mmCIF file of C-alpha atoms in Angstrom:
data_model
loop_
_atom_site.group_PDB
_atom_site.id
_atom_site.type_symbol
_atom_site.label_atom_id
_atom_site.label_comp_id
_atom_site.label_asym_id
_atom_site.label_seq_id
_atom_site.Cartn_x
_atom_site.Cartn_y
_atom_site.Cartn_z
ATOM 1 C CA MET A 110 23.269 13.521 -14.084
ATOM 2 C CA THR A 111 19.682 13.919 -15.027
ATOM 3 C CA ALA A 112 17.671 10.719 -15.260
ATOM 4 C CA PRO A 113 16.560 9.725 -19.178
ATOM 5 C CA ARG A 114 13.538 11.015 -19.996
ATOM 6 C CA ASP A 115 10.278 8.829 -20.266
ATOM 7 C CA THR A 116 9.488 9.295 -23.796
ATOM 8 C CA PRO A 117 7.544 7.262 -26.492
ATOM 9 C CA THR A 118 10.718 6.455 -28.170
ATOM 10 C CA ALA A 119 12.022 5.270 -24.956
ATOM 11 C CA ARG A 120 9.010 3.229 -23.898
ATOM 12 C CA ARG A 121 8.970 1.693 -27.305
ATOM 13 C CA LEU A 122 12.868 0.687 -27.159
ATOM 14 C CA TYR A 123 12.782 -1.213 -23.719
ATOM 15 C CA PRO A 124 10.443 -3.628 -25.169
ATOM 16 C CA THR A 125 11.978 -4.037 -28.477
ATOM 17 C CA LEU A 126 15.600 -5.052 -27.145
ATOM 18 C CA VAL A 127 13.671 -7.795 -24.580
ATOM 19 C CA TRP A 128 12.449 -9.080 -27.538
ATOM 20 C CA VAL A 129 15.632 -8.925 -29.510
ATOM 21 C CA GLY A 130 17.418 -10.228 -26.350
ATOM 22 C CA VAL A 131 14.644 -13.220 -26.312
ATOM 23 C CA VAL A 132 15.137 -13.918 -29.780
ATOM 24 C CA SER A 133 18.672 -14.065 -29.728
ATOM 25 C CA ALA A 134 19.044 -16.345 -26.544
ATOM 26 C CA ALA A 135 16.067 -18.584 -28.229
ATOM 27 C CA VAL A 136 18.658 -18.928 -31.728
ATOM 28 C CA GLY A 137 21.578 -19.412 -29.644
ATOM 29 C CA VAL A 138 20.223 -22.416 -27.624
ATOM 30 C CA GLY A 139 18.782 -23.759 -31.082
ATOM 31 C CA LEU A 140 22.264 -23.543 -32.458
ATOM 32 C CA TYR A 141 23.580 -25.253 -29.038
ATOM 33 C CA ALA A 142 21.283 -27.954 -29.873
ATOM 34 C CA THR A 143 22.954 -30.989 -32.122
ATOM 35 C CA PRO A 144 20.851 -33.374 -33.737
ATOM 36 C CA PRO A 145 21.722 -37.179 -33.305
ATOM 37 C CA GLN A 146 24.026 -39.126 -35.325
ATOM 38 C CA ILE A 147 22.347 -42.222 -37.162
ATOM 39 C CA PRO A 148 24.472 -44.942 -37.955
ATOM 40 C CA ARG A 149 23.648 -46.388 -41.521
ATOM 41 C CA ALA A 150 24.931 -49.730 -42.938
ATOM 42 C CA ALA A 151 27.490 -50.034 -45.882
ATOM 43 C CA GLY A 152 25.724 -49.838 -49.077
ATOM 44 C CA ALA A 153 21.959 -49.049 -47.886
ATOM 45 C CA VAL A 154 19.706 -47.178 -49.719
ATOM 46 C CA GLN A 155 19.403 -43.696 -48.081
ATOM 47 C CA ARG A 156 15.522 -43.338 -46.557
ATOM 48 C CA ALA A 157 13.170 -41.026 -47.713
ATOM 49 C CA LEU A 158 12.181 -40.406 -44.087
ATOM 50 C CA PRO A 159 14.847 -40.275 -40.889
ATOM 51 C CA ARG A 160 14.246 -43.269 -38.700
ATOM 52 C CA VAL A 161 13.716 -42.801 -34.966
ATOM 53 C CA PRO A 162 16.839 -42.041 -32.962
ATOM 54 C CA GLY A 163 17.780 -43.759 -30.019
ATOM 55 C CA PRO A 164 18.332 -42.367 -26.351
ATOM 56 C CA ALA A 165 20.108 -39.355 -26.449
ATOM 57 C CA PRO A 166 23.842 -39.609 -25.569
ATOM 58 C CA ASN A 167 24.209 -35.986 -24.342
ATOM 59 C CA PHE A 168 22.458 -32.779 -23.354
ATOM 60 C CA ARG A 169 22.617 -30.871 -26.790
ATOM 61 C CA THR A 170 21.250 -34.343 -28.431
ATOM 62 C CA LEU A 171 18.572 -34.334 -25.805
ATOM 63 C CA LEU A 172 17.553 -30.524 -26.363
ATOM 64 C CA TYR A 173 17.524 -31.423 -30.260
ATOM 65 C CA LEU A 174 15.162 -33.989 -29.434
ATOM 66 C CA LEU A 175 13.092 -32.260 -27.591
ATOM 67 C CA GLY A 176 12.245 -29.809 -30.479
ATOM 68 C CA VAL A 177 15.024 -27.260 -29.872
ATOM 69 C CA GLY A 178 16.881 -26.081 -32.794
ATOM 70 C CA SER A 179 14.270 -27.466 -34.959
ATOM 71 C CA LEU A 180 12.881 -25.270 -37.926
ATOM 72 C CA VAL A 181 9.577 -24.739 -35.891
ATOM 73 C CA TRP A 182 11.699 -23.789 -32.919
ATOM 74 C CA TYR A 183 13.589 -20.737 -35.003
ATOM 75 C CA ALA A 184 9.858 -19.966 -36.323
ATOM 76 C CA ALA A 185 8.126 -19.978 -33.022
ATOM 77 C CA ALA A 186 11.208 -17.663 -31.694
ATOM 78 C CA VAL A 187 10.911 -14.971 -34.409
ATOM 79 C CA ALA A 188 6.903 -15.306 -34.490
ATOM 80 C CA LEU A 189 6.617 -14.808 -30.571
ATOM 81 C CA PRO A 190 6.958 -11.305 -30.372
ATOM 82 C CA PHE A 191 4.804 -10.705 -33.251
ATOM 83 C CA LEU A 192 2.029 -12.653 -31.524
ATOM 84 C CA VAL A 193 1.829 -10.944 -28.528
ATOM 85 C CA LEU A 194 1.833 -7.637 -30.435
ATOM 86 C CA GLY A 195 -1.360 -9.050 -32.355
ATOM 87 C CA ALA A 196 -2.744 -10.296 -29.304
ATOM 88 C CA ARG A 197 -2.542 -6.637 -27.577
ATOM 89 C CA ARG A 198 -4.244 -5.458 -30.938
ATOM 90 C CA LEU A 199 -7.121 -7.942 -30.916
ATOM 91 C CA ASP A 200 -9.783 -6.632 -28.458
ATOM 92 C CA PRO A 201 -12.911 -9.564 -28.122
ATOM 93 C CA ASP A 202 -15.105 -6.760 -25.850
ATOM 94 C CA ARG A 203 -14.824 -4.576 -29.430
ATOM 95 C CA GLN A 204 -14.593 -6.848 -32.190
ATOM 96 C CA GLY A 205 -16.561 -9.906 -30.707
ATOM 97 C CA ARG A 206 -14.786 -12.997 -29.643
ATOM 98 C CA GLY A 207 -16.216 -15.103 -32.845
ATOM 99 C CA ARG A 208 -14.348 -13.094 -34.677
ATOM 100 C CA THR A 209 -11.209 -13.253 -32.489
ATOM 101 C CA VAL A 210 -11.574 -17.112 -32.517
ATOM 102 C CA ALA A 211 -11.616 -16.917 -36.068
ATOM 103 C CA ILE A 212 -8.624 -14.796 -36.532
ATOM 104 C CA ALA A 213 -6.831 -16.581 -34.066
ATOM 105 C CA ALA A 214 -7.749 -20.030 -36.000
ATOM 106 C CA ALA A 215 -6.806 -18.287 -38.942
ATOM 107 C CA VAL A 216 -3.212 -17.390 -37.676
ATOM 108 C CA VAL A 217 -2.664 -21.117 -36.642
ATOM 109 C CA ALA A 218 -3.312 -22.291 -39.831
ATOM 110 C CA ALA A 219 -1.412 -19.861 -41.795
ATOM 111 C CA LEU A 220 1.698 -21.144 -39.376
ATOM 112 C CA VAL A 221 1.223 -24.357 -39.596
ATOM 113 C CA VAL A 222 0.889 -24.199 -43.504
ATOM 114 C CA ILE A 223 4.018 -21.994 -43.575
ATOM 115 C CA THR A 224 6.572 -24.097 -41.429
ATOM 116 C CA SER A 225 5.311 -27.443 -43.301
ATOM 117 C CA VAL A 226 6.578 -26.034 -46.592
ATOM 118 C CA ALA A 227 9.475 -24.554 -45.050
ATOM 119 C CA THR A 228 10.367 -27.921 -43.043
ATOM 120 C CA TYR A 229 9.948 -29.828 -46.643
ATOM 121 C CA VAL A 230 11.865 -27.460 -48.326
ATOM 122 C CA VAL A 231 14.835 -27.313 -45.965
ATOM 123 C CA THR A 232 14.562 -31.329 -45.266
ATOM 124 C CA TYR A 233 14.468 -32.547 -49.126
ATOM 125 C CA HIS A 234 16.065 -29.906 -50.459
ATOM 126 C CA ASP A 235 19.058 -32.218 -51.679
ATOM 127 C CA ALA A 236 17.332 -35.823 -51.287
ATOM 128 C CA PRO A 237 17.700 -38.151 -54.389
ATOM 129 C CA LEU A 238 14.492 -39.443 -53.498
ATOM 130 C CA ARG A 239 11.877 -36.682 -52.713
ATOM 131 C CA PRO A 240 8.235 -37.625 -51.668
ATOM 132 C CA GLY A 241 5.368 -35.403 -52.817
ATOM 133 C CA PHE A 242 4.125 -32.424 -50.765
ATOM 134 C CA SER A 243 0.936 -34.326 -50.595
ATOM 135 C CA ALA A 244 2.191 -37.603 -49.195
ATOM 136 C CA TYR A 245 4.231 -35.318 -46.505
ATOM 137 C CA ALA A 246 1.726 -32.874 -45.351
ATOM 138 C CA PRO A 247 -0.093 -35.244 -43.237
ATOM 139 C CA GLN A 248 3.310 -36.023 -41.203
ATOM 140 C CA ALA A 249 3.938 -32.017 -41.290
ATOM 141 C CA LEU A 250 0.604 -31.205 -39.695
ATOM 142 C CA ARG A 251 1.076 -33.904 -37.100
ATOM 143 C CA GLN A 252 4.044 -32.604 -36.265
ATOM 144 C CA ASN A 253 3.758 -28.708 -36.743
ATOM 145 C CA VAL A 254 -0.364 -28.117 -35.398
ATOM 146 C CA LEU A 255 0.355 -29.238 -31.701
ATOM 147 C CA PRO A 256 3.303 -26.772 -31.353
ATOM 148 C CA TRP A 257 1.472 -23.549 -32.729
ATOM 149 C CA VAL A 258 -1.841 -24.366 -30.992
ATOM 150 C CA ALA A 259 0.150 -24.829 -27.768
ATOM 151 C CA ILE A 260 2.403 -21.242 -28.515
ATOM 152 C CA VAL A 261 -1.178 -19.490 -29.517
ATOM 153 C CA GLY A 262 -2.723 -21.022 -26.599
ATOM 154 C CA LEU A 263 0.088 -19.696 -23.973
ATOM 155 C CA VAL A 264 0.226 -16.332 -25.468
ATOM 156 C CA ALA A 265 -3.886 -15.909 -25.686
ATOM 157 C CA ALA A 266 -3.591 -16.881 -21.417
ATOM 158 C CA VAL A 267 -0.756 -14.484 -20.839
ATOM 159 C CA GLU A 268 -2.798 -11.554 -22.680
ATOM 160 C CA ALA A 269 -5.825 -12.831 -20.585
ATOM 161 C CA ARG A 270 -4.078 -12.723 -17.601
ATOM 162 C CA ARG A 271 -2.187 -9.575 -18.402
ATOM 163 C CA ARG A 272 -5.524 -7.655 -19.320
ATOM 164 C CA ALA A 273 -7.522 -8.740 -16.059
ATOM 165 C CA VAL A 274 -4.698 -7.295 -13.765
ATOM 166 C CA HIS A 275 -4.885 -4.002 -15.807
ATOM 167 C CA SER A 276 -8.739 -4.073 -15.396
ATOM 168 C CA THR A 277 -8.838 -4.799 -11.692
ATOM 169 C CA LEU A 278 -6.062 -2.128 -11.462
ATOM 170 C CA ASP A 279 -8.024 0.240 -13.615
ATOM 171 C CA ARG A 280 -11.037 -0.642 -10.984
ATOM 172 C CA GLU A 281 -8.876 -0.001 -7.895
ATOM 173 C CA ARG A 282 -7.473 3.099 -9.329
ATOM 174 C CA LEU A 283 -11.286 4.499 -9.863
ATOM 175 C CA ARG A 284 -12.271 3.437 -6.580
ATOM 176 C CA THR A 285 -9.327 5.178 -5.182
ATOM 177 C CA GLN A 286 -10.145 8.264 -7.065
ATOM 178 C CA VAL A 287 -13.879 8.268 -6.501
ATOM 179 C CA ALA A 288 -13.175 7.557 -2.420
ATOM 180 C CA GLU A 289 -10.765 10.662 -2.317
ATOM 181 C CA GLN A 290 -12.784 12.905 -3.941
ATOM 182 C CA ARG A 291 -15.891 12.071 -1.528
ATOM 183 C CA LEU A 292 -13.175 12.436 1.351
ATOM 184 C CA ILE A 293 -12.225 15.968 -0.208
ATOM 185 C CA ALA A 294 -15.786 16.656 -0.327
ATOM 186 C CA LEU A 295 -16.490 15.724 3.164
ATOM 187 C CA THR A 296 -13.718 17.514 4.170
ATOM 188 C CA GLY A 297 -14.765 20.452 2.419
ATOM 189 C CA GLN A 298 -17.959 20.204 4.299
ATOM 190 C CA LEU A 299 -16.366 21.319 7.567
ATOM 191 C CA HIS A 300 -14.321 24.283 6.590
ATOM 192 C CA PRO A 301 -17.456 26.671 6.003
ATOM 193 C CA HIS A 302 -18.909 25.153 9.279
ATOM 194 C CA PHE A 303 -15.472 25.571 10.978
ATOM 195 C CA LEU A 304 -15.188 29.288 9.386
ATOM 196 C CA PHE A 305 -18.580 30.161 10.108
ATOM 197 C CA ASN A 306 -17.844 29.226 13.822
ATOM 198 C CA THR A 307 -14.638 30.995 14.332
ATOM 199 C CA LEU A 308 -16.070 34.154 12.803
ATOM 200 C CA GLN A 309 -19.119 34.277 15.112
ATOM 201 C CA GLY A 310 -16.276 34.232 17.835
ATOM 202 C CA ILE A 311 -14.524 37.215 16.527
ATOM 203 C CA SER A 312 -17.818 39.152 16.011
ATOM 204 C CA THR A 313 -18.392 38.742 19.462
ATOM 205 C CA LEU A 314 -14.673 39.842 20.564
ATOM 206 C CA ILE A 315 -14.661 42.753 18.024
ATOM 207 C CA HIS A 316 -15.996 45.767 20.078
ATOM 208 C CA ARG A 317 -15.321 44.236 23.560
ATOM 209 C CA ASP A 318 -11.823 43.538 22.901
ATOM 210 C CA PRO A 319 -10.192 44.454 19.400
ATOM 211 C CA ASP A 320 -6.878 43.469 20.148
ATOM 212 C CA ALA A 321 -8.059 40.240 20.925
ATOM 213 C CA ALA A 322 -10.443 39.928 17.673
ATOM 214 C CA ASP A 323 -7.478 40.865 16.008
ATOM 215 C CA GLU A 324 -5.278 37.980 17.288
ATOM 216 C CA MET A 325 -8.178 35.822 16.493
ATOM 217 C CA LEU A 326 -8.152 36.883 12.549
ATOM 218 C CA ALA A 327 -4.337 36.386 12.534
ATOM 219 C CA LYS A 328 -4.288 32.764 13.837
ATOM 220 C CA LEU A 329 -7.276 31.921 11.906
ATOM 221 C CA SER A 330 -5.579 33.249 8.753
ATOM 222 C CA ASP A 331 -2.343 31.246 9.355
ATOM 223 C CA LEU A 332 -4.924 28.083 9.875
ATOM 224 C CA LEU A 333 -6.439 28.651 6.396
ATOM 225 C CA ARG A 334 -3.313 28.946 5.035
ATOM 226 C CA ASP A 335 -2.556 25.551 6.228
ATOM 227 C CA LEU A 336 -5.627 23.857 5.064
ATOM 228 C CA LEU A 337 -5.558 25.497 1.851
ATOM 229 C CA ARG A 338 -2.026 23.984 1.358
ATOM 230 C CA HIS A 339 -3.523 20.637 1.844
ATOM 231 C CA ARG A 340 -6.777 21.316 0.242
ATOM 232 C CA ASP A 341 -6.352 18.389 -2.296
ATOM 233 C CA GLN A 342 -5.333 15.685 0.196
ATOM 234 C CA VAL A 343 -7.311 13.803 2.259
ATOM 235 C CA VAL A 344 -4.397 12.522 5.005
ATOM 236 C CA VAL A 345 -1.781 14.188 6.478
ATOM 237 C CA PRO A 346 1.136 13.702 8.864
ATOM 238 C CA LEU A 347 -0.265 13.940 12.582
ATOM 239 C CA ALA A 348 2.014 16.482 13.577
ATOM 240 C CA ASP A 349 0.276 18.654 11.053
ATOM 241 C CA GLU A 350 -3.097 17.798 12.374
ATOM 242 C CA LEU A 351 -1.762 18.410 15.876
ATOM 243 C CA ARG A 352 -0.682 21.723 14.569
ATOM 244 C CA TYR A 353 -3.800 22.350 13.701
ATOM 245 C CA ALA A 354 -5.584 21.545 16.665
ATOM 246 C CA ARG A 355 -3.325 23.478 18.738
ATOM 247 C CA THR A 356 -4.135 26.714 16.312
ATOM 248 C CA TYR A 357 -7.988 26.196 16.648
ATOM 249 C CA LEU A 358 -7.519 25.633 20.330
ATOM 250 C CA GLU A 359 -5.547 28.992 20.585
ATOM 251 C CA ILE A 360 -8.277 30.820 18.725
ATOM 252 C CA ALA A 361 -10.918 29.725 21.046
ATOM 253 C CA GLN A 362 -8.575 30.421 23.983
ATOM 254 C CA LEU A 363 -8.929 33.745 23.244
ATOM 255 C CA ARG A 364 -12.232 34.009 23.190
ATOM 256 C CA PHE A 365 -12.830 31.945 26.210
ATOM 257 C CA ALA A 366 -10.090 34.181 28.036
ATOM 258 C CA ASP A 367 -8.885 32.267 31.113
ATOM 259 C CA ARG A 368 -11.943 29.787 31.220
ATOM 260 C CA LEU A 369 -9.873 27.679 28.984
ATOM 261 C CA MET A 370 -6.852 25.536 29.238
ATOM 262 C CA PHE A 371 -5.449 22.932 26.821
ATOM 263 C CA ARG A 372 -3.090 20.374 26.701
ATOM 264 C CA ILE A 373 -1.381 18.435 23.334
ATOM 265 C CA ASP A 374 -0.092 15.197 24.487
ATOM 266 C CA SER A 375 1.733 13.240 21.525
ATOM 267 C CA PRO A 376 5.274 11.576 21.321
ATOM 268 C CA ALA A 377 7.470 13.142 18.600
ATOM 269 C CA ALA A 378 8.023 9.100 17.281
ATOM 270 C CA LEU A 379 4.003 9.583 16.101
ATOM 271 C CA ASP A 380 5.017 12.896 13.768
ATOM 272 C CA GLN A 381 4.764 10.865 10.879
ATOM 273 C CA ALA A 382 1.431 8.988 11.335
ATOM 274 C CA SER A 383 -0.935 9.218 8.759
ATOM 275 C CA VAL A 384 -4.283 10.549 9.905
ATOM 276 C CA PRO A 385 -7.330 11.744 7.968
ATOM 277 C CA LEU A 386 -7.029 15.900 7.348
ATOM 278 C CA PHE A 387 -8.994 18.104 9.646
ATOM 279 C CA ILE A 388 -10.285 14.636 11.804
ATOM 280 C CA LEU A 389 -9.632 16.178 15.243
ATOM 281 C CA GLN A 390 -11.028 19.660 14.921
ATOM 282 C CA PRO A 391 -14.892 18.469 15.062
ATOM 283 C CA LEU A 392 -13.955 16.313 18.144
ATOM 284 C CA VAL A 393 -12.093 19.523 19.898
ATOM 285 C CA GLU A 394 -15.194 21.988 18.841
ATOM 286 C CA ASN A 395 -17.820 19.303 20.176
ATOM 287 C CA ALA A 396 -15.749 19.351 23.564
ATOM 288 C CA LEU A 397 -15.670 23.258 23.686
ATOM 289 C CA ALA A 398 -19.167 23.639 22.594
ATOM 290 C CA HIS A 399 -20.603 20.801 24.813
ATOM 291 C CA GLY A 400 -18.113 20.107 27.204
ATOM 292 C CA ILE A 401 -16.938 23.572 28.666
ATOM 293 C CA GLY A 402 -18.676 25.988 26.671
ATOM 294 C CA GLY A 403 -21.532 26.126 29.167
ATOM 295 C CA ARG A 404 -19.778 26.348 32.493
ATOM 296 C CA ALA A 405 -18.779 29.280 33.984
ATOM 297 C CA ARG A 406 -15.786 28.078 35.176
ATOM 298 C CA GLY A 407 -14.326 26.467 31.640
ATOM 299 C CA GLY A 408 -12.249 23.776 31.809
ATOM 300 C CA CYS A 409 -9.613 22.138 30.258
ATOM 301 C CA VAL A 410 -9.152 19.765 26.646
ATOM 302 C CA VAL A 411 -6.696 17.344 26.032
ATOM 303 C CA VAL A 412 -5.622 16.250 22.744
ATOM 304 C CA ALA A 413 -3.673 13.011 22.947
ATOM 305 C CA ALA A 414 -2.169 10.196 20.554
ATOM 306 C CA ARG A 415 -0.972 7.023 21.414
ATOM 307 C CA ARG A 416 0.381 3.944 19.193
ATOM 308 C CA SER A 417 -0.560 0.207 20.482
ATOM 309 C CA GLY A 418 1.119 -2.061 17.832
ATOM 310 C CA ASP A 419 0.006 -1.677 14.598
ATOM 311 C CA ARG A 420 -2.929 0.912 15.870
ATOM 312 C CA LEU A 421 -3.125 4.688 16.217
ATOM 313 C CA GLN A 422 -5.523 5.809 19.079
ATOM 314 C CA LEU A 423 -6.725 9.429 18.954
ATOM 315 C CA SER A 424 -8.365 11.003 21.747
ATOM 316 C CA VAL A 425 -9.729 14.679 22.849
ATOM 317 C CA THR A 426 -11.046 14.676 26.274
ATOM 318 C CA ASP A 427 -12.789 17.703 28.431
ATOM 319 C CA ASP A 428 -13.611 17.942 31.969
ATOM 320 C CA GLY A 429 -16.753 18.971 31.646
ATOM 321 C CA ALA A 430 -20.439 17.956 32.253
ATOM 322 C CA GLY A 431 -20.226 14.897 30.407
ATOM 323 C CA LEU A 432 -22.675 13.297 28.445
ATOM 324 C CA THR A 433 -25.717 13.416 31.395
ATOM 325 C CA THR A 434 -29.154 12.559 30.700
ATOM 326 C CA SER A 435 -30.378 15.821 31.407
ATOM 327 C CA THR A 436 -29.042 16.985 28.694
ATOM 328 C CA THR A 437 -29.958 15.672 25.301
ATOM 329 C CA PHE A 438 -27.063 15.164 23.270
ATOM 330 C CA ARG A 439 -27.421 15.021 19.471
ATOM 331 C CA GLU A 440 -24.498 14.574 17.077
ATOM 332 C CA GLY A 441 -24.171 17.620 14.476
ATOM 333 C CA LEU A 442 -22.646 17.661 11.161
ATOM 334 C CA GLY A 443 -19.056 17.629 12.326
ATOM 335 C CA LEU A 444 -19.658 14.217 14.264
ATOM 336 C CA ASN A 445 -21.782 12.499 11.624
ATOM 337 C CA ASN A 446 -19.096 13.754 9.245
ATOM 338 C CA THR A 447 -16.234 12.622 11.269
ATOM 339 C CA ARG A 448 -18.076 8.744 11.360
ATOM 340 C CA GLU A 449 -18.433 9.041 7.464
ATOM 341 C CA ARG A 450 -14.969 10.146 6.740
ATOM 342 C CA LEU A 451 -13.731 7.127 8.755
ATOM 343 C CA ARG A 452 -15.933 4.742 7.188
ATOM 344 C CA ALA A 453 -14.942 6.011 3.704
ATOM 345 C CA SER A 454 -11.250 6.099 4.651
ATOM 346 C CA PHE A 455 -10.893 2.454 6.721
ATOM 347 C CA GLY A 456 -13.829 0.680 5.752
ATOM 348 C CA ASP A 457 -14.716 -1.304 8.809
ATOM 349 C CA ASP A 458 -11.113 -1.345 10.240
ATOM 350 C CA HIS A 459 -11.493 1.256 12.775
ATOM 351 C CA THR A 460 -13.573 2.505 15.827
ATOM 352 C CA PHE A 461 -14.937 5.992 16.962
ATOM 353 C CA SER A 462 -16.754 6.379 20.151
ATOM 354 C CA LEU A 463 -17.903 9.107 22.180
ATOM 355 C CA ALA A 464 -18.718 8.330 26.240
ATOM 356 C CA ASN A 465 -18.312 9.685 29.551
ATOM 357 C CA GLY A 466 -15.027 10.278 31.201
ATOM 358 C CA ALA A 467 -13.679 8.314 33.968
ATOM 359 C CA ASN A 468 -13.011 11.037 36.050
ATOM 360 C CA GLY A 469 -15.846 12.937 34.680
ATOM 361 C CA GLY A 470 -16.177 15.002 31.002
ATOM 362 C CA ALA A 471 -16.739 13.357 27.869
ATOM 363 C CA VAL A 472 -14.143 11.824 25.847
ATOM 364 C CA ALA A 473 -13.987 10.858 22.191
ATOM 365 C CA ARG A 474 -11.930 8.423 20.967
ATOM 366 C CA ILE A 475 -10.664 6.748 17.322
ATOM 367 C CA ASP A 476 -8.672 3.755 16.816
ATOM 368 C CA ILE A 477 -7.350 3.464 13.084
ATOM 369 C CA PRO A 478 -4.465 1.655 11.392
ATOM 370 C CA TYR A 479 -0.941 2.827 12.083
ATOM 371 C CA ARG A 480 0.549 4.109 8.496
ATOM 372 C CA THR A 481 3.272 6.119 8.127
ATOM 373 C CA SER A 482 2.681 9.449 5.916
ATOM 374 C CA ASP A 483 4.524 10.329 2.824
ATOM 375 C CA VAL A 484 3.211 13.675 2.515
ATOM 376 C CA GLN A 485 5.680 16.431 3.582
ATOM 377 C CA SER A 486 4.796 18.452 6.599
#
């Protein structure tokens, strides 16, 4: 069975049915309320205006005394959907606040007049003693002005709240879109940088070891295919990110030959953790270039992921020379880009550090909130 289509007709039908239900419920409650029984003395002359009734003997009478079931009650039940529709059509920013207030005042005045006339006709249509409408009007105004002002004010307050919520949502949606586009642009900066470095490594092998160069091209093709699949995404599951890091290290291993060893250390329970796309590659590249790249005997790179409470901790460790004072270490495009992307993704709710390891070498650490990714691998 297929789900019903979200067509304009379906979108209009649902609120219409809701309002029909609300009006029907209001009419039903009005019919449920009963007026109080006012005893009359034998031979007494019928009064032109009803006297004030005593305490309500039951709940239905109490509802009536509170206004439920009166003509204003039914009029409000019927008019409320149209008042809500009209409030949504009015735009103070476009039409001006003065004009909007004037329209609202005119609507209230029209409703008061219509209700007063209808109440007069219904109340005195068969009364032997009927006062003139001019004499009845002051009392009708006192009875009808306050309810309609309250109803229109309530509609205006609800509509103002709805517009404020929608405005906030629109601002947040726009801010999110801008942030995502910025992250996509920052991620896109890495691709040419990474591709250039990889192709440069392939060019050094193409004459010395054609088979290794061919294998590097095949792995590079696989990696680029995966990256293109996520080209419009800013976050990916950790399993995908670790796969990209592994492929990049395998490419580097072909270039370094037996001088490079690496290890990926991450429990399977973290595979669906959400991380920024290509966040590990600059750290791995930095470990290769500044950690073990200049050493004749090479070294080992370890990529690790751990969860601590509601935090996800990522690290890339090498056993190279570390951040020594003899070597002036300057952060390049990759690390600066990593800082910018973490700041754009998590604001101040992250840490990123690059320091000497406890047993030599250097370690880059990222600490971000743990979130589960809903992106399919």
